[in-house]
Structure formats: C-alpha cells, structure tokens
Coordinates of C-alpha atoms in Angstrom, one line a residue:
X7 CA 31.5 -65.3 0.1
X8 CA 29.7 -68.3 1.3
X9 CA 28.8 -69.3 4.7
X10 CA 30.0 -72.8 5.4
X11 CA 27.8 -75.3 7.3
X12 CA 30.6 -77.5 8.6
X13 CA 30.6 -76.7 12.3
X14 CA 33.7 -78.8 12.9
X15 CA 35.7 -76.5 10.6
X16 CA 35.9 -73.6 13.1
X17 CA 35.1 -75.3 16.4
X18 CA 36.4 -74.7 19.0
X19 CA 38.9 -72.1 17.8
X20 CA 39.2 -70.1 14.6
X21 CA 42.9 -70.9 14.3
X22 CA 44.7 -68.7 11.7
X23 CA 41.8 -66.4 11.2
X24 CA 41.1 -62.7 11.5
X25 CA 37.5 -62.4 12.9
X26 CA 35.3 -59.3 13.2
X27 CA 31.7 -58.3 13.8
X28 CA 29.8 -56.3 11.2
X29 CA 26.7 -54.4 12.2
X30 CA 24.4 -55.1 9.3
X31 CA 24.1 -56.4 5.7
X32 CA 25.5 -53.2 4.2
X33 CA 28.7 -53.4 6.2
X34 CA 29.0 -57.1 5.5
X35 CA 28.7 -56.4 1.8
X36 CA 31.3 -53.6 2.1
X37 CA 33.7 -56.0 3.9
X38 CA 33.2 -58.7 1.3
X39 CA 34.0 -56.3 -1.5
X40 CA 37.1 -54.9 0.3
X41 CA 38.3 -58.4 1.1
X42 CA 37.9 -59.6 -2.5
X43 CA 39.8 -56.5 -3.7
X44 CA 42.6 -57.4 -1.2
X45 CA 42.8 -60.9 -2.7
X46 CA 40.7 -62.9 -0.2
X47 CA 38.3 -65.1 -2.2
X48 CA 35.1 -66.6 -0.9
X49 CA 36.9 -69.8 0.0
X50 CA 38.9 -67.9 2.7
X51 CA 35.9 -66.3 4.3
X52 CA 33.3 -67.6 6.7
X53 CA 30.1 -65.7 7.7
X54 CA 28.0 -66.4 10.7
X55 CA 24.6 -64.9 11.2
X56 CA 21.5 -65.4 13.4
X57 CA 20.7 -68.5 15.5
X58 CA 22.4 -70.8 13.0
X59 CA 25.6 -68.8 13.6
X60 CA 25.2 -69.1 17.4
X61 CA 24.7 -72.8 17.0
X62 CA 27.9 -73.1 15.0
X63 CA 29.8 -71.3 17.8
X64 CA 28.5 -73.8 20.3
X65 CA 29.2 -71.5 23.2
X66 CA 29.0 -74.3 25.8
X67 CA 30.4 -77.1 23.7
X68 CA 27.2 -79.1 24.1
X69 CA 26.9 -80.0 20.4
X70 CA 30.4 -81.4 20.4
X71 CA 30.0 -83.8 23.3
X72 CA 32.2 -84.2 26.3
X73 CA 35.3 -83.1 24.4
X74 CA 33.6 -79.9 23.3
X75 CA 32.3 -79.1 26.8
X76 CA 35.8 -79.7 28.2
X77 CA 37.4 -77.4 25.5
X78 CA 35.0 -74.6 26.3
X79 CA 35.6 -74.9 30.0
X80 CA 39.4 -74.8 29.5
X81 CA 39.0 -71.8 27.2
X82 CA 37.0 -70.0 29.9
X83 CA 39.5 -70.8 32.6
X84 CA 42.8 -70.3 30.8
X85 CA 42.2 -67.6 28.2
X86 CA 39.9 -64.9 26.9
X87 CA 38.6 -67.2 24.2
X88 CA 35.5 -68.0 26.3
X89 CA 34.7 -64.3 26.6
X90 CA 35.2 -63.9 22.8
X91 CA 32.8 -66.7 22.0
X92 CA 30.2 -65.3 24.3
X93 CA 30.7 -61.8 22.7
X94 CA 30.3 -63.2 19.2
X95 CA 27.2 -65.0 20.2
X96 CA 25.7 -61.8 21.7
X97 CA 26.5 -60.0 18.5
X98 CA 24.8 -62.7 16.4
X99 CA 21.7 -62.6 18.6
X100 CA 21.6 -58.8 18.1
X101 CA 21.4 -59.3 14.4
X102 CA 25.0 -58.6 13.5
X103 CA 27.3 -60.7 11.4
X104 CA 30.6 -62.4 12.4
X105 CA 33.1 -62.7 9.6
X106 CA 36.2 -64.8 9.7
X107 CA 39.0 -64.6 7.2
X108 CA 41.5 -67.4 6.9
X109 CA 45.1 -66.0 6.8
X110 CA 47.1 -68.8 8.4
X111 CA 50.3 -67.4 10.0
X112 CA 50.9 -64.9 7.1
X113 CA 51.5 -61.5 8.9
X114 CA 50.9 -59.5 5.7
X115 CA 47.6 -61.3 5.0
X116 CA 46.6 -60.8 8.6
X117 CA 47.2 -57.0 8.3
X118 CA 45.4 -56.8 4.9
X119 CA 42.4 -58.7 6.3
X120 CA 42.3 -56.5 9.4
X121 CA 42.6 -53.3 7.3
X122 CA 39.7 -54.4 5.0
X123 CA 37.5 -55.2 8.0
X124 CA 38.3 -51.9 9.7
X125 CA 37.6 -50.0 6.5
X126 CA 34.2 -51.6 6.5
X127 CA 33.6 -50.5 10.1
X128 CA 34.0 -54.0 11.7
X129 CA 34.1 -54.1 15.5
X130 CA 35.9 -56.5 17.9
X131 CA 38.5 -57.5 15.3
X132 CA 40.9 -60.3 16.6
X133 CA 43.4 -62.6 15.1
X134 CA 43.4 -66.2 16.5
X135 CA 46.9 -67.7 16.3
X136 CA 47.9 -71.2 17.4
X137 CA 48.6 -70.2 21.0
X138 CA 47.4 -66.6 21.4
X139 CA 44.7 -64.1 20.5
X140 CA 45.7 -60.7 19.2
X141 CA 43.4 -57.8 19.5
X142 CA 43.5 -55.9 16.2
X143 CA 41.2 -53.1 17.4
X144 CA 37.7 -52.2 16.5
X145 CA 36.3 -52.8 19.9
X146 CA 33.1 -51.0 20.9

C-alpha cells in the first residue's frame, strides 16, 4: 500500500472511504495484509503518518487558500468533520497512522474494510459518505 502525495485527492473530505487510526507500524502492516486478503489493493488505500500526514489533512485549510479555510470553517460549524480532522491530526502527531480505504458507496465493501481494520485493532473507524459520517466503532 502506498501513501499518495496528492493532497487534493482527499481534501477536504475523504468521500467514500473507511478511515481508521492504527497505533504503530505493526498494526499498520497487519491492516495492510488483512485489507489485501479482503481484496483491497494498494490503489484503494491511503496511509498518512507524521507531520507530512498532518500537512495533508490541512486542519485549518490554510494550504488550500480561501476555499480551503471556508470549507474547514463550515465543517467545524455544521458537522463533526472538523472534530474528526483534529482527532486524526492529534493521532498523527502522537506517531500513529491514519489509513483510508476507498470503498465508494458499496455497503459490502464498507463492511469488509471496517472488519479488516477492526481485526487489526484500528481505532476511531468511520465511513465518510457523500452527506454523512458513520461511526463504525473502534473509538478509544
């Protein structure tokens, strides 16, 4: 599974993805193996880690100009998305990994990805649909 460097790809919202936090490299590798066994290739997975990952999240939208800042403000005011972004940034700063799995709107794929992440002991697992966020468990 490769980490992509295209910040535009997932900003400001990981639409159609199951996202979870993994504590360390061992749990990340376990999740990668489980996801591949479930049919999710590297092209469907995105890994964030460290300050580069925090920069990709662009918590305040600064790196994406006025539109990015406005989007982050709207997320903070109208949904839990702003909280989620800050949570993922905190996890990355603590040395954890954030893994996103592209599943689109396929319910079976969503469940398979969530099961693989849970089996690898992922925390804070959520699905980001077009107009809502679904908590899939794994919260600390």
